[in-house]
mmCIF file of C-alpha atoms in Angstrom:
data_model
loop_
_atom_site.group_PDB
_atom_site.id
_atom_site.type_symbol
_atom_site.label_atom_id
_atom_site.label_comp_id
_atom_site.label_asym_id
_atom_site.label_seq_id
_atom_site.Cartn_x
_atom_site.Cartn_y
_atom_site.Cartn_z
ATOM 1 C CA MET J 1445 20.388 7.920 0.142
ATOM 2 C CA LEU J 1446 18.685 4.937 2.135
ATOM 3 C CA PRO J 1447 14.686 5.385 2.270
ATOM 4 C CA THR J 1448 13.657 6.880 5.902
ATOM 5 C CA TYR J 1449 12.286 3.671 7.372
ATOM 6 C CA LEU J 1450 15.570 2.066 7.232
ATOM 7 C CA ASN J 1451 17.043 4.728 9.516
ATOM 8 C CA PRO J 1452 14.754 6.543 11.668
ATOM 9 C CA LEU J 1453 14.719 6.999 15.121
ATOM 10 C CA ASN J 1454 12.008 4.579 15.657
ATOM 11 C CA ALA J 1455 13.491 1.926 13.089
ATOM 12 C CA ILE J 1456 12.613 -1.802 14.543
ATOM 13 C CA THR J 1457 15.598 -3.705 14.756
ATOM 14 C CA ASN J 1458 15.948 -7.678 14.540
ATOM 15 C CA THR J 1459 15.246 -8.065 18.549
ATOM 16 C CA GLN J 1460 16.142 -11.807 19.268
ATOM 17 C CA THR J 1461 13.693 -11.709 22.190
ATOM 18 C CA ALA J 1462 11.513 -15.317 21.749
ATOM 19 C CA LEU J 1463 7.842 -14.965 21.036
ATOM 20 C CA LYS J 1464 5.629 -17.133 22.546
ATOM 21 C CA PRO J 1465 5.106 -20.537 20.532
ATOM 22 C CA ASN J 1466 1.718 -20.506 18.746
ATOM 23 C CA LEU J 1467 0.834 -17.109 19.611
ATOM 24 C CA LYS J 1468 -3.217 -16.649 18.349
ATOM 25 C CA ILE J 1469 -3.988 -13.549 16.928
ATOM 26 C CA ALA J 1470 -7.694 -12.538 15.994
ATOM 27 C CA TYR J 1471 -7.130 -11.100 12.468
ATOM 28 C CA LEU J 1472 -9.896 -8.259 11.910
ATOM 29 C CA THR J 1473 -10.446 -7.142 8.292
ATOM 30 C CA GLY J 1474 -13.386 -5.811 6.020
ATOM 31 C CA GLU J 1475 -12.674 -7.538 3.224
ATOM 32 C CA ASN J 1476 -11.886 -11.126 2.996
ATOM 33 C CA PRO J 1477 -8.248 -12.550 3.937
ATOM 34 C CA LYS J 1478 -8.175 -14.822 1.846
ATOM 35 C CA ASP J 1479 -8.927 -12.504 -1.603
ATOM 36 C CA ARG J 1480 -5.326 -11.940 -3.049
ATOM 37 C CA GLY J 1481 -6.852 -8.696 -4.476
ATOM 38 C CA ALA J 1482 -8.497 -7.392 -1.227
ATOM 39 C CA TRP J 1483 -6.438 -4.029 -0.150
ATOM 40 C CA SER J 1484 -4.230 -5.006 -2.975
ATOM 41 C CA GLY J 1485 -3.073 -8.313 -1.460
ATOM 42 C CA THR J 1486 -1.883 -7.117 1.927
ATOM 43 C CA LEU J 1487 -4.783 -8.706 3.666
ATOM 44 C CA TYR J 1488 -3.467 -12.141 2.692
ATOM 45 C CA TYR J 1489 -0.021 -11.863 1.911
ATOM 46 C CA LEU J 1490 0.533 -10.440 5.517
ATOM 47 C CA SER J 1491 -1.663 -13.312 6.861
ATOM 48 C CA GLN J 1492 0.357 -15.874 5.428
ATOM 49 C CA ALA J 1493 3.760 -14.332 6.442
ATOM 50 C CA LEU J 1494 2.701 -14.583 9.817
ATOM 51 C CA GLU J 1495 1.783 -17.970 9.491
ATOM 52 C CA LYS J 1496 5.351 -18.850 8.167
ATOM 53 C CA GLN J 1497 6.287 -17.538 11.337
ATOM 54 C CA GLY J 1498 4.228 -19.680 13.776
ATOM 55 C CA CYS J 1499 1.446 -17.615 14.521
ATOM 56 C CA GLU J 1500 -2.147 -19.039 14.669
ATOM 57 C CA LEU J 1501 -4.528 -16.610 12.807
ATOM 58 C CA ILE J 1502 -8.015 -16.655 13.979
ATOM 59 C CA TYR J 1503 -10.048 -15.242 10.934
ATOM 60 C CA ALA J 1504 -12.666 -12.705 12.215
ATOM 61 C CA GLY J 1505 -13.242 -11.354 8.460
ATOM 62 C CA PRO J 1506 -14.800 -10.265 6.040
ATOM 63 C CA ALA J 1507 -16.925 -8.373 8.406
ATOM 64 C CA LYS J 1508 -19.377 -5.177 7.156
ATOM 65 C CA PRO J 1509 -22.482 -3.303 9.309
ATOM 66 C CA THR J 1510 -24.311 -3.659 6.271
ATOM 67 C CA MET J 1511 -27.311 -1.813 7.207
ATOM 68 C CA ALA J 1512 -24.689 1.388 8.879
ATOM 69 C CA TYR J 1513 -23.058 1.235 5.762
ATOM 70 C CA PHE J 1514 -26.135 1.311 3.510
ATOM 71 C CA ILE J 1515 -27.632 4.552 5.451
ATOM 72 C CA GLY J 1516 -24.603 5.705 5.503
ATOM 73 C CA ALA J 1517 -23.610 5.427 1.780
ATOM 74 C CA LEU J 1518 -26.845 7.068 1.010
ATOM 75 C CA ALA J 1519 -26.689 10.025 3.743
ATOM 76 C CA ASN J 1520 -23.305 10.464 1.797
ATOM 77 C CA LYS J 1521 -24.714 10.413 -1.643
ATOM 78 C CA LEU J 1522 -27.858 12.664 -0.914
ATOM 79 C CA SER J 1523 -25.575 14.819 0.904
ATOM 80 C CA LEU J 1524 -23.488 15.602 -2.483
ATOM 81 C CA ILE J 1525 -26.328 16.104 -4.504
ATOM 82 C CA VAL J 1526 -28.074 18.437 -2.464
ATOM 83 C CA PHE J 1527 -24.974 20.452 -1.094
ATOM 84 C CA GLY J 1528 -22.251 19.296 -2.734
ATOM 85 C CA LYS J 1529 -20.438 18.409 0.412
ATOM 86 C CA ARG J 1530 -18.977 14.740 1.658
ATOM 87 C CA ILE J 1531 -19.788 12.592 4.715
ATOM 88 C CA ASP J 1532 -16.927 10.203 5.782
ATOM 89 C CA TYR J 1533 -19.486 8.113 7.005
ATOM 90 C CA ARG J 1534 -16.689 4.913 7.098
ATOM 91 C CA HIS J 1535 -15.029 6.709 10.479
ATOM 92 C CA SER J 1536 -18.316 8.184 11.866
ATOM 93 C CA ARG J 1537 -18.962 7.510 15.365
ATOM 94 C CA TRP J 1538 -22.063 5.532 14.473
ATOM 95 C CA TYR J 1539 -20.410 3.272 11.789
ATOM 96 C CA ALA J 1540 -17.833 2.729 14.365
ATOM 97 C CA LYS J 1541 -19.826 1.392 17.053
ATOM 98 C CA SER J 1542 -21.736 -0.688 14.588
ATOM 99 C CA PHE J 1543 -18.180 -2.199 13.814
ATOM 100 C CA ALA J 1544 -17.361 -2.629 17.670
ATOM 101 C CA ARG J 1545 -20.345 -4.757 18.183
ATOM 102 C CA LEU J 1546 -19.807 -6.874 15.241
ATOM 103 C CA PHE J 1547 -16.495 -7.800 16.077
ATOM 104 C CA LYS J 1548 -16.972 -8.089 19.920
ATOM 105 C CA ASN J 1549 -19.807 -11.013 18.648
ATOM 106 C CA LYS J 1550 -16.689 -12.460 16.259
ATOM 107 C CA ILE J 1551 -14.097 -12.364 18.674
ATOM 108 C CA GLN J 1552 -15.749 -12.806 22.481
ATOM 109 C CA ASP J 1553 -15.584 -16.487 22.862
ATOM 110 C CA ILE J 1554 -12.026 -16.536 20.910
ATOM 111 C CA ASN J 1555 -9.076 -17.294 23.417
ATOM 112 C CA CYS J 1556 -6.239 -15.534 21.401
ATOM 113 C CA ASP J 1557 -3.503 -13.428 22.563
ATOM 114 C CA ILE J 1558 -3.741 -10.399 20.215
ATOM 115 C CA VAL J 1559 -5.875 -8.427 18.511
ATOM 116 C CA LEU J 1560 -4.630 -7.629 15.054
ATOM 117 C CA ALA J 1561 -6.778 -4.957 13.404
ATOM 118 C CA MET J 1562 -6.025 -4.796 9.469
ATOM 119 C CA GLY J 1563 -6.106 -0.893 7.853
ATOM 120 C CA GLY J 1564 -9.346 -0.100 9.937
ATOM 121 C CA SER J 1565 -9.083 2.209 13.128
ATOM 122 C CA GLU J 1566 -12.916 2.213 12.545
ATOM 123 C CA PHE J 1567 -12.645 -1.555 13.968
ATOM 124 C CA ILE J 1568 -11.244 -0.864 17.074
ATOM 125 C CA ALA J 1569 -12.358 2.627 18.263
ATOM 126 C CA TYR J 1570 -14.988 1.609 20.190
ATOM 127 C CA LEU J 1571 -14.004 -2.196 20.728
ATOM 128 C CA HIS J 1572 -13.346 -3.424 24.422
ATOM 129 C CA HIS J 1573 -11.081 -6.190 24.496
ATOM 130 C CA ASP J 1574 -8.550 -7.727 27.600
ATOM 131 C CA LYS J 1575 -6.142 -8.629 24.770
ATOM 132 C CA PRO J 1576 -3.951 -5.929 23.753
ATOM 133 C CA ILE J 1577 -4.826 -4.391 20.293
ATOM 134 C CA ILE J 1578 -2.088 -4.039 17.248
ATOM 135 C CA LEU J 1579 -3.024 -1.510 14.527
ATOM 136 C CA VAL J 1580 -1.498 -2.014 11.190
ATOM 137 C CA ALA J 1581 -2.252 1.233 8.610
ATOM 138 C CA ASP J 1582 -0.837 2.811 5.645
ATOM 139 C CA ARG J 1583 -2.192 6.329 6.785
ATOM 140 C CA THR J 1584 -3.905 8.503 9.894
ATOM 141 C CA ILE J 1585 -6.968 9.991 9.032
ATOM 142 C CA GLY J 1586 -5.429 13.380 10.402
ATOM 143 C CA GLY J 1587 -2.884 13.294 7.513
ATOM 144 C CA ALA J 1588 -5.475 12.264 4.337
ATOM 145 C CA ILE J 1589 -8.045 14.952 4.950
ATOM 146 C CA GLY J 1590 -7.456 17.241 1.865
ATOM 147 C CA TYR J 1591 -5.118 14.903 0.494
ATOM 148 C CA HIS J 1592 -7.197 12.172 -1.126
ATOM 149 C CA GLY J 1593 -10.223 13.131 -2.829
ATOM 150 C CA ILE J 1594 -12.337 10.675 -0.785
ATOM 151 C CA LEU J 1595 -11.206 12.452 1.959
ATOM 152 C CA SER J 1596 -12.085 16.428 0.753
ATOM 153 C CA ASN J 1597 -14.770 18.842 0.872
ATOM 154 C CA LEU J 1598 -16.022 16.756 4.070
ATOM 155 C CA TRP J 1599 -19.046 18.672 6.619
ATOM 156 C CA LYS J 1600 -16.593 20.137 9.483
ATOM 157 C CA TRP J 1601 -18.405 17.684 12.214
ATOM 158 C CA SER J 1602 -17.780 14.456 9.937
ATOM 159 C CA GLU J 1603 -14.209 15.558 9.342
ATOM 160 C CA LYS J 1604 -14.170 15.592 13.513
ATOM 161 C CA GLN J 1605 -15.820 12.550 14.426
ATOM 162 C CA SER J 1606 -13.157 10.518 11.395
ATOM 163 C CA ILE J 1607 -10.006 12.138 13.180
ATOM 164 C CA GLU J 1608 -11.702 11.579 16.863
ATOM 165 C CA THR J 1609 -12.125 7.996 15.319
ATOM 166 C CA ASP J 1610 -8.579 7.115 14.578
ATOM 167 C CA ARG J 1611 -7.223 9.095 17.186
ATOM 168 C CA LEU J 1612 -9.133 6.629 19.860
ATOM 169 C CA ALA J 1613 -8.343 3.570 18.096
ATOM 170 C CA MET J 1614 -4.788 4.230 17.878
ATOM 171 C CA GLN J 1615 -4.920 5.587 21.591
ATOM 172 C CA LYS J 1616 -5.923 2.218 22.726
ATOM 173 C CA THR J 1617 -3.462 -0.221 21.084
ATOM 174 C CA LEU J 1618 -0.044 -1.495 22.380
ATOM 175 C CA LEU J 1619 1.027 -0.786 19.124
ATOM 176 C CA ASN J 1620 0.415 0.907 15.733
ATOM 177 C CA PHE J 1621 2.830 -0.339 12.937
ATOM 178 C CA PHE J 1622 2.488 2.049 9.935
ATOM 179 C CA ALA J 1623 3.594 1.634 6.361
ATOM 180 C CA SER J 1624 5.589 4.774 5.927
ATOM 181 C CA THR J 1625 7.184 7.405 7.666
ATOM 182 C CA TRP J 1626 5.008 9.974 6.178
ATOM 183 C CA ALA J 1627 2.079 8.096 8.102
ATOM 184 C CA CYS J 1628 3.828 7.713 11.122
ATOM 185 C CA ASP J 1629 5.320 11.303 11.506
ATOM 186 C CA SER J 1630 1.929 12.153 10.749
ATOM 187 C CA ALA J 1631 0.049 10.094 13.700
ATOM 188 C CA ASN J 1632 2.786 11.900 15.876
ATOM 189 C CA SER J 1633 1.937 15.000 15.032
ATOM 190 C CA ASN J 1634 -1.872 15.292 14.859
ATOM 191 C CA TYR J 1635 -2.824 12.655 17.555
ATOM 192 C CA LYS J 1636 -0.243 13.381 20.300
ATOM 193 C CA LEU J 1637 0.177 9.932 21.027
ATOM 194 C CA ASP J 1638 3.224 7.958 23.044
ATOM 195 C CA ALA J 1639 5.985 7.947 19.825
ATOM 196 C CA THR J 1640 7.026 5.085 21.423
ATOM 197 C CA LYS J 1641 4.171 2.929 20.322
ATOM 198 C CA ASN J 1642 4.499 4.311 16.860
ATOM 199 C CA LYS J 1643 6.195 2.136 14.327
ATOM 200 C CA VAL J 1644 7.313 2.213 10.642
ATOM 201 C CA LEU J 1645 7.317 -1.013 8.928
ATOM 202 C CA PRO J 1646 6.822 -0.929 5.358
ATOM 203 C CA PHE J 1647 4.492 -3.545 3.646
ATOM 204 C CA GLY J 1648 6.281 -6.676 1.420
ATOM 205 C CA ALA J 1649 5.229 -6.824 -2.621
ATOM 206 C CA ASN J 1650 2.492 -8.884 -2.730
ATOM 207 C CA ILE J 1651 3.669 -11.495 -5.485
ATOM 208 C CA ASN J 1652 3.375 -15.228 -5.299
ATOM 209 C CA GLU J 1653 6.948 -16.717 -6.519
ATOM 210 C CA LEU J 1654 9.919 -14.509 -6.648
ATOM 211 C CA PRO J 1655 11.725 -14.640 -9.841
ATOM 212 C CA GLU J 1656 15.504 -15.831 -10.008
ATOM 213 C CA GLU J 1657 17.810 -13.126 -9.979
ATOM 214 C CA ALA J 1658 19.585 -14.224 -13.028
ATOM 215 C CA THR J 1659 16.198 -13.507 -15.304
ATOM 216 C CA LEU J 1660 16.246 -9.826 -14.352
ATOM 217 C CA LEU J 1661 19.259 -9.363 -17.342
ATOM 218 C CA ASP J 1662 16.780 -10.826 -19.471
ATOM 219 C CA ARG J 1663 14.912 -7.509 -20.383
ATOM 220 C CA LEU J 1664 18.099 -6.101 -21.477
ATOM 221 C CA LYS J 1665 18.037 -8.496 -24.328
ATOM 222 C CA ASN J 1666 15.208 -6.818 -26.136
ATOM 223 C CA THR J 1667 16.150 -2.990 -26.045
ATOM 224 C CA ASP J 1668 15.240 -1.731 -29.193
ATOM 225 C CA THR J 1669 11.838 -0.685 -27.656
ATOM 226 C CA ILE J 1670 11.833 1.156 -24.298
ATOM 227 C CA LYS J 1671 9.058 -0.365 -22.229
ATOM 228 C CA LEU J 1672 7.482 1.406 -19.337
ATOM 229 C CA LEU J 1673 4.568 -0.385 -17.359
ATOM 230 C CA PHE J 1674 1.995 1.658 -15.187
ATOM 231 C CA VAL J 1675 -0.265 -0.511 -12.915
ATOM 232 C CA GLY J 1676 -3.354 1.522 -11.357
ATOM 233 C CA ARG J 1677 -6.977 0.974 -10.941
ATOM 234 C CA GLU J 1678 -7.572 5.469 -11.542
ATOM 235 C CA TRP J 1679 -6.638 6.546 -14.480
ATOM 236 C CA GLU J 1680 -6.425 10.224 -13.430
ATOM 237 C CA ASN J 1681 -5.708 9.791 -9.563
ATOM 238 C CA LYS J 1682 -2.583 7.873 -10.415
ATOM 239 C CA GLY J 1683 -0.908 9.892 -13.050
ATOM 240 C CA GLY J 1684 -2.288 8.326 -16.596
ATOM 241 C CA PRO J 1685 -2.013 11.475 -18.806
ATOM 242 C CA THR J 1686 1.226 12.498 -17.096
ATOM 243 C CA ALA J 1687 2.698 8.857 -17.961
ATOM 244 C CA VAL J 1688 1.430 9.284 -21.770
ATOM 245 C CA MET J 1689 2.983 12.468 -21.892
ATOM 246 C CA CYS J 1690 6.525 10.650 -20.834
ATOM 247 C CA LEU J 1691 5.730 8.334 -23.700
ATOM 248 C CA LYS J 1692 5.035 11.064 -26.659
ATOM 249 C CA GLN J 1693 8.734 12.976 -24.971
ATOM 250 C CA LEU J 1694 10.526 9.647 -25.718
ATOM 251 C CA LEU J 1695 8.914 9.223 -29.071
ATOM 252 C CA SER J 1696 9.767 12.904 -29.884
ATOM 253 C CA LYS J 1697 13.360 12.149 -29.527
ATOM 254 C CA HIS J 1698 12.865 9.585 -31.819
ATOM 255 C CA LEU J 1699 13.548 6.471 -29.622
ATOM 256 C CA LYS J 1700 11.176 3.431 -30.002
ATOM 257 C CA ALA J 1701 8.839 3.414 -26.662
ATOM 258 C CA GLU J 1702 5.731 1.519 -25.344
ATOM 259 C CA LEU J 1703 3.696 2.281 -22.669
ATOM 260 C CA HIS J 1704 1.751 -0.927 -20.989
ATOM 261 C CA ILE J 1705 -1.649 -0.056 -18.917
ATOM 262 C CA VAL J 1706 -2.655 -2.427 -16.461
ATOM 263 C CA GLY J 1707 -5.397 -1.898 -13.878
ATOM 264 C CA CYS J 1708 -7.469 0.818 -15.923
ATOM 265 C CA ALA J 1709 -8.543 2.221 -19.188
ATOM 266 C CA VAL J 1710 -6.859 4.788 -21.345
ATOM 267 C CA PRO J 1711 -9.271 7.565 -22.576
ATOM 268 C CA ALA J 1712 -10.328 7.051 -26.031
ATOM 269 C CA GLU J 1713 -8.255 10.681 -27.351
ATOM 270 C CA LEU J 1714 -5.225 9.443 -25.842
ATOM 271 C CA LYS J 1715 -4.950 5.899 -27.484
ATOM 272 C CA ASN J 1716 -2.209 5.300 -30.091
ATOM 273 C CA GLU J 1717 -0.471 2.639 -31.394
ATOM 274 C CA HIS J 1718 1.972 2.952 -28.925
ATOM 275 C CA ILE J 1719 0.262 2.431 -26.221
ATOM 276 C CA VAL J 1720 -0.955 -1.257 -24.846
ATOM 277 C CA GLU J 1721 -3.847 -1.688 -22.440
ATOM 278 C CA HIS J 1722 -3.895 -5.282 -20.890
ATOM 279 C CA GLY J 1723 -7.318 -4.350 -18.341
ATOM 280 C CA PHE J 1724 -7.916 -5.565 -15.102
ATOM 281 C CA LEU J 1725 -5.360 -8.593 -14.044
ATOM 282 C CA ASP J 1726 -6.903 -10.611 -11.409
ATOM 283 C CA LYS J 1727 -4.300 -12.030 -9.072
ATOM 284 C CA ASN J 1728 -6.443 -14.737 -7.604
ATOM 285 C CA ASN J 1729 -6.798 -15.762 -11.447
ATOM 286 C CA PRO J 1730 -3.244 -18.033 -12.209
ATOM 287 C CA ILE J 1731 -3.373 -16.726 -15.655
ATOM 288 C CA ASP J 1732 -3.355 -12.888 -15.077
ATOM 289 C CA PHE J 1733 -1.328 -13.240 -12.480
ATOM 290 C CA GLU J 1734 1.594 -14.758 -14.422
ATOM 291 C CA LYS J 1735 0.324 -12.079 -17.257
ATOM 292 C CA LEU J 1736 1.385 -9.390 -15.107
ATOM 293 C CA ASN J 1737 4.804 -11.528 -13.440
ATOM 294 C CA GLN J 1738 5.756 -11.278 -17.267
ATOM 295 C CA LEU J 1739 5.387 -7.277 -17.783
ATOM 296 C CA TYR J 1740 7.561 -6.798 -15.061
ATOM 297 C CA LEU J 1741 9.970 -9.215 -16.341
ATOM 298 C CA ASN J 1742 10.242 -7.551 -19.537
ATOM 299 C CA SER J 1743 9.464 -4.187 -19.222
ATOM 300 C CA HIS J 1744 12.512 -1.181 -18.679
ATOM 301 C CA PHE J 1745 10.675 0.655 -16.177
ATOM 302 C CA PHE J 1746 7.910 1.311 -13.674
ATOM 303 C CA ILE J 1747 5.870 4.645 -14.272
ATOM 304 C CA LEU J 1748 3.413 5.781 -11.732
ATOM 305 C CA PRO J 1749 3.033 9.442 -11.345
ATOM 306 C CA THR J 1750 0.141 9.228 -8.636
ATOM 307 C CA LYS J 1751 -1.324 12.578 -7.367
ATOM 308 C CA PHE J 1752 -1.636 10.594 -3.959
ATOM 309 C CA GLU J 1753 -0.675 7.199 -2.262
ATOM 310 C CA ALA J 1754 -0.874 6.106 1.120
ATOM 311 C CA TYR J 1755 2.049 4.027 0.035
ATOM 312 C CA GLY J 1756 2.389 2.343 -3.075
ATOM 313 C CA LEU J 1757 2.665 -1.439 -2.771
ATOM 314 C CA VAL J 1758 3.424 -1.312 -6.745
ATOM 315 C CA PHE J 1759 6.939 0.542 -6.376
ATOM 316 C CA ALA J 1760 7.652 -2.663 -3.836
ATOM 317 C CA GLU J 1761 6.850 -5.147 -6.494
ATOM 318 C CA ALA J 1762 8.599 -3.339 -9.242
ATOM 319 C CA ALA J 1763 11.727 -4.074 -6.955
ATOM 320 C CA ALA J 1764 10.940 -7.387 -6.676
ATOM 321 C CA TYR J 1765 11.855 -7.797 -10.027
ATOM 322 C CA GLY J 1766 14.775 -5.566 -10.037
ATOM 323 C CA LEU J 1767 12.747 -2.848 -12.216
ATOM 324 C CA PRO J 1768 13.702 0.578 -12.010
ATOM 325 C CA ALA J 1769 10.553 2.997 -11.016
ATOM 326 C CA LEU J 1770 9.744 6.160 -11.254
ATOM 327 C CA GLY J 1771 7.503 8.384 -8.920
ATOM 328 C CA PRO J 1772 6.580 11.474 -7.316
ATOM 329 C CA ASN J 1773 7.622 12.222 -3.456
ATOM 330 C CA THR J 1774 4.184 12.324 -2.314
ATOM 331 C CA GLY J 1775 2.616 10.486 0.592
ATOM 332 C CA GLY J 1776 4.147 6.910 1.316
ATOM 333 C CA VAL J 1777 5.722 6.748 -1.861
ATOM 334 C CA SER J 1778 9.136 7.968 -0.198
ATOM 335 C CA SER J 1779 9.155 4.451 1.848
ATOM 336 C CA ALA J 1780 7.916 1.932 -0.780
ATOM 337 C CA MET J 1781 10.786 3.071 -2.949
ATOM 338 C CA CYS J 1782 14.760 4.170 -2.411
ATOM 339 C CA ASN J 1783 15.393 7.072 -4.031
ATOM 340 C CA GLY J 1784 18.845 6.006 -5.941
ATOM 341 C CA ALA J 1785 18.275 2.429 -5.172
ATOM 342 C CA THR J 1786 15.203 1.053 -6.362
ATOM 343 C CA GLY J 1787 14.422 4.243 -8.816
ATOM 344 C CA LYS J 1788 13.651 7.961 -8.839
ATOM 345 C CA LEU J 1789 11.899 9.997 -6.678
ATOM 346 C CA LEU J 1790 10.451 12.924 -8.630
ATOM 347 C CA PRO J 1791 8.517 16.307 -7.148
ATOM 348 C CA ALA J 1792 5.358 15.602 -6.783
ATOM 349 C CA ASN J 1793 4.677 18.315 -10.083
ATOM 350 C CA SER J 1794 6.593 16.502 -11.976
ATOM 351 C CA GLY J 1795 5.394 16.284 -16.055
ATOM 352 C CA GLY J 1796 6.456 13.606 -18.680
ATOM 353 C CA LYS J 1797 9.229 15.770 -19.947
ATOM 354 C CA GLU J 1798 10.779 15.061 -16.534
ATOM 355 C CA TYR J 1799 10.269 11.763 -16.059
ATOM 356 C CA ALA J 1800 11.156 11.145 -19.885
ATOM 357 C CA GLU J 1801 14.427 13.033 -18.759
ATOM 358 C CA GLU J 1802 14.726 10.540 -15.969
ATOM 359 C CA ILE J 1803 14.638 7.359 -18.405
ATOM 360 C CA MET J 1804 16.722 8.521 -20.977
ATOM 361 C CA LYS J 1805 20.032 8.779 -18.263
ATOM 362 C CA TRP J 1806 19.312 5.393 -17.066
ATOM 363 C CA TRP J 1807 18.755 4.367 -21.277
ATOM 364 C CA ASN J 1808 22.023 6.040 -22.178
ATOM 365 C CA ASP J 1809 24.218 4.481 -19.401
ATOM 366 C CA ASN J 1810 23.743 0.642 -19.741
ATOM 367 C CA GLU J 1811 25.863 0.050 -16.909
ATOM 368 C CA ALA J 1812 24.078 2.252 -14.615
ATOM 369 C CA TYR J 1813 21.023 0.493 -15.551
ATOM 370 C CA LYS J 1814 22.146 -3.026 -14.457
ATOM 371 C CA ILE J 1815 23.457 -1.522 -10.948
ATOM 372 C CA GLN J 1816 20.164 0.048 -11.260
ATOM 373 C CA ILE J 1817 18.380 -3.586 -11.322
ATOM 374 C CA ALA J 1818 20.673 -5.297 -8.709
ATOM 375 C CA GLN J 1819 20.135 -2.254 -5.832
ATOM 376 C CA SER J 1820 16.593 -2.682 -6.164
ATOM 377 C CA ARG J 1821 16.425 -6.322 -5.934
ATOM 378 C CA LYS J 1822 18.950 -6.095 -2.987
ATOM 379 C CA LEU J 1823 16.984 -3.726 -1.315
ATOM 380 C CA TYR J 1824 13.284 -6.030 -1.889
ATOM 381 C CA ILE J 1825 15.298 -8.806 -0.471
ATOM 382 C CA GLU J 1826 16.594 -7.057 2.694
ATOM 383 C CA ASN J 1827 13.073 -4.931 3.609
ATOM 384 C CA LEU J 1828 10.528 -5.505 1.318
ATOM 385 C CA THR J 1829 9.543 -9.005 1.373
ATOM 386 C CA TRP J 1830 6.779 -10.185 3.615
ATOM 387 C CA ASP J 1831 8.782 -12.331 5.417
ATOM 388 C CA ALA J 1832 10.934 -9.336 6.731
ATOM 389 C CA TRP J 1833 7.831 -7.627 7.521
ATOM 390 C CA ALA J 1834 6.526 -10.498 9.794
ATOM 391 C CA GLU J 1835 10.116 -10.907 11.132
ATOM 392 C CA LYS J 1836 10.202 -7.601 12.268
ATOM 393 C CA PHE J 1837 6.951 -7.317 13.501
ATOM 394 C CA ILE J 1838 7.275 -10.312 15.867
ATOM 395 C CA ALA J 1839 10.467 -8.984 17.225
ATOM 396 C CA GLN J 1840 8.631 -5.725 17.934
ATOM 397 C CA LEU J 1841 5.595 -7.428 19.564
ATOM 398 C CA SER J 1842 7.505 -9.604 21.070
ATOM 399 C CA LEU J 1843 9.843 -7.064 23.028
ATOM 400 C CA SER J 1844 6.594 -4.842 23.955
ATOM 401 C CA LEU J 1845 4.612 -7.727 25.185
ATOM 402 C CA SER J 1846 7.885 -8.598 27.552
ATOM 403 C CA LYS J 1847 7.472 -5.326 29.276
ATOM 404 C CA LYS J 1848 3.428 -5.315 29.920
#
């Protein structure tokens, strides 16, 4: 079964409409767009892909309304301590208006063709500009409230403000590009927008150099130990305990297995000789990046039983390495992974036993495993590279601009 974004009703096709040469884009970001770790590398790799297509990016980030941020963070902390309730200050009306003033000053004298807001509806909700505004996002506030911890247990007034900020931003854009069908469907159902302006365009994998396809089968030379790879910064939220239970299930079947952990620390009570911790690997550091590259190349399965996920860039990265992936059918994961082609989507409440059972099916069928490697790599090349993203983005943007 193909992932939903390969055959959605609003699918982006390879339109041949020519875009204006040297399109000038005011690139709005909260974090540093040159940092390969910011938004998991999305800001950097997306900008590089657009420049490869001939676009001229005018960087208006990093940017943060410092005073508004400080006051908002303090208010949220006090509210949690005193009332046990959260304030989503990052999408509050006050914070969004502070961002509007900040970005207005940064781009008011810029001669650009479009304004591109990266991941922040708060950047543009109250921003007034005479050029078309485009938003790239991996979720909507309306769809994420109550789903992720940071957007749970909010004051009702805060919840309403956050949703209104998100809605206002998406209402004023020419186009909204969402990383997943989950996010796009949320925008259509929660905000009652013109559905034709909402597009599903999955993010690409954040890697520097694509490994040679011939090397992907090298992992089969070492089949005495099943090597599982887990990449995530939050142990509990990313499903670390379930990954450990999966490892224990494999060991209980008298299989040799290792679980390699990147990005977070394993609680002391769960550590054992079969778990290998690599700590946080900084993609800005060539040594760390190469270490992560080798882990993707030499592991046999990627596992991330995450509790909530707006998209799941690591699933796209696994596909780049032909690494069969296992994850839950939650949030936007189904748009980053093709169930049956790049890996296996399990029910969101699956435990370690279910993950181990899927791994053993592949492990006991060498030919099926080889097919999985080839399929993962093929889908990545066709749909999950940043070059593919930029080409489809420009095609759709060109089509929309031509209709204005």
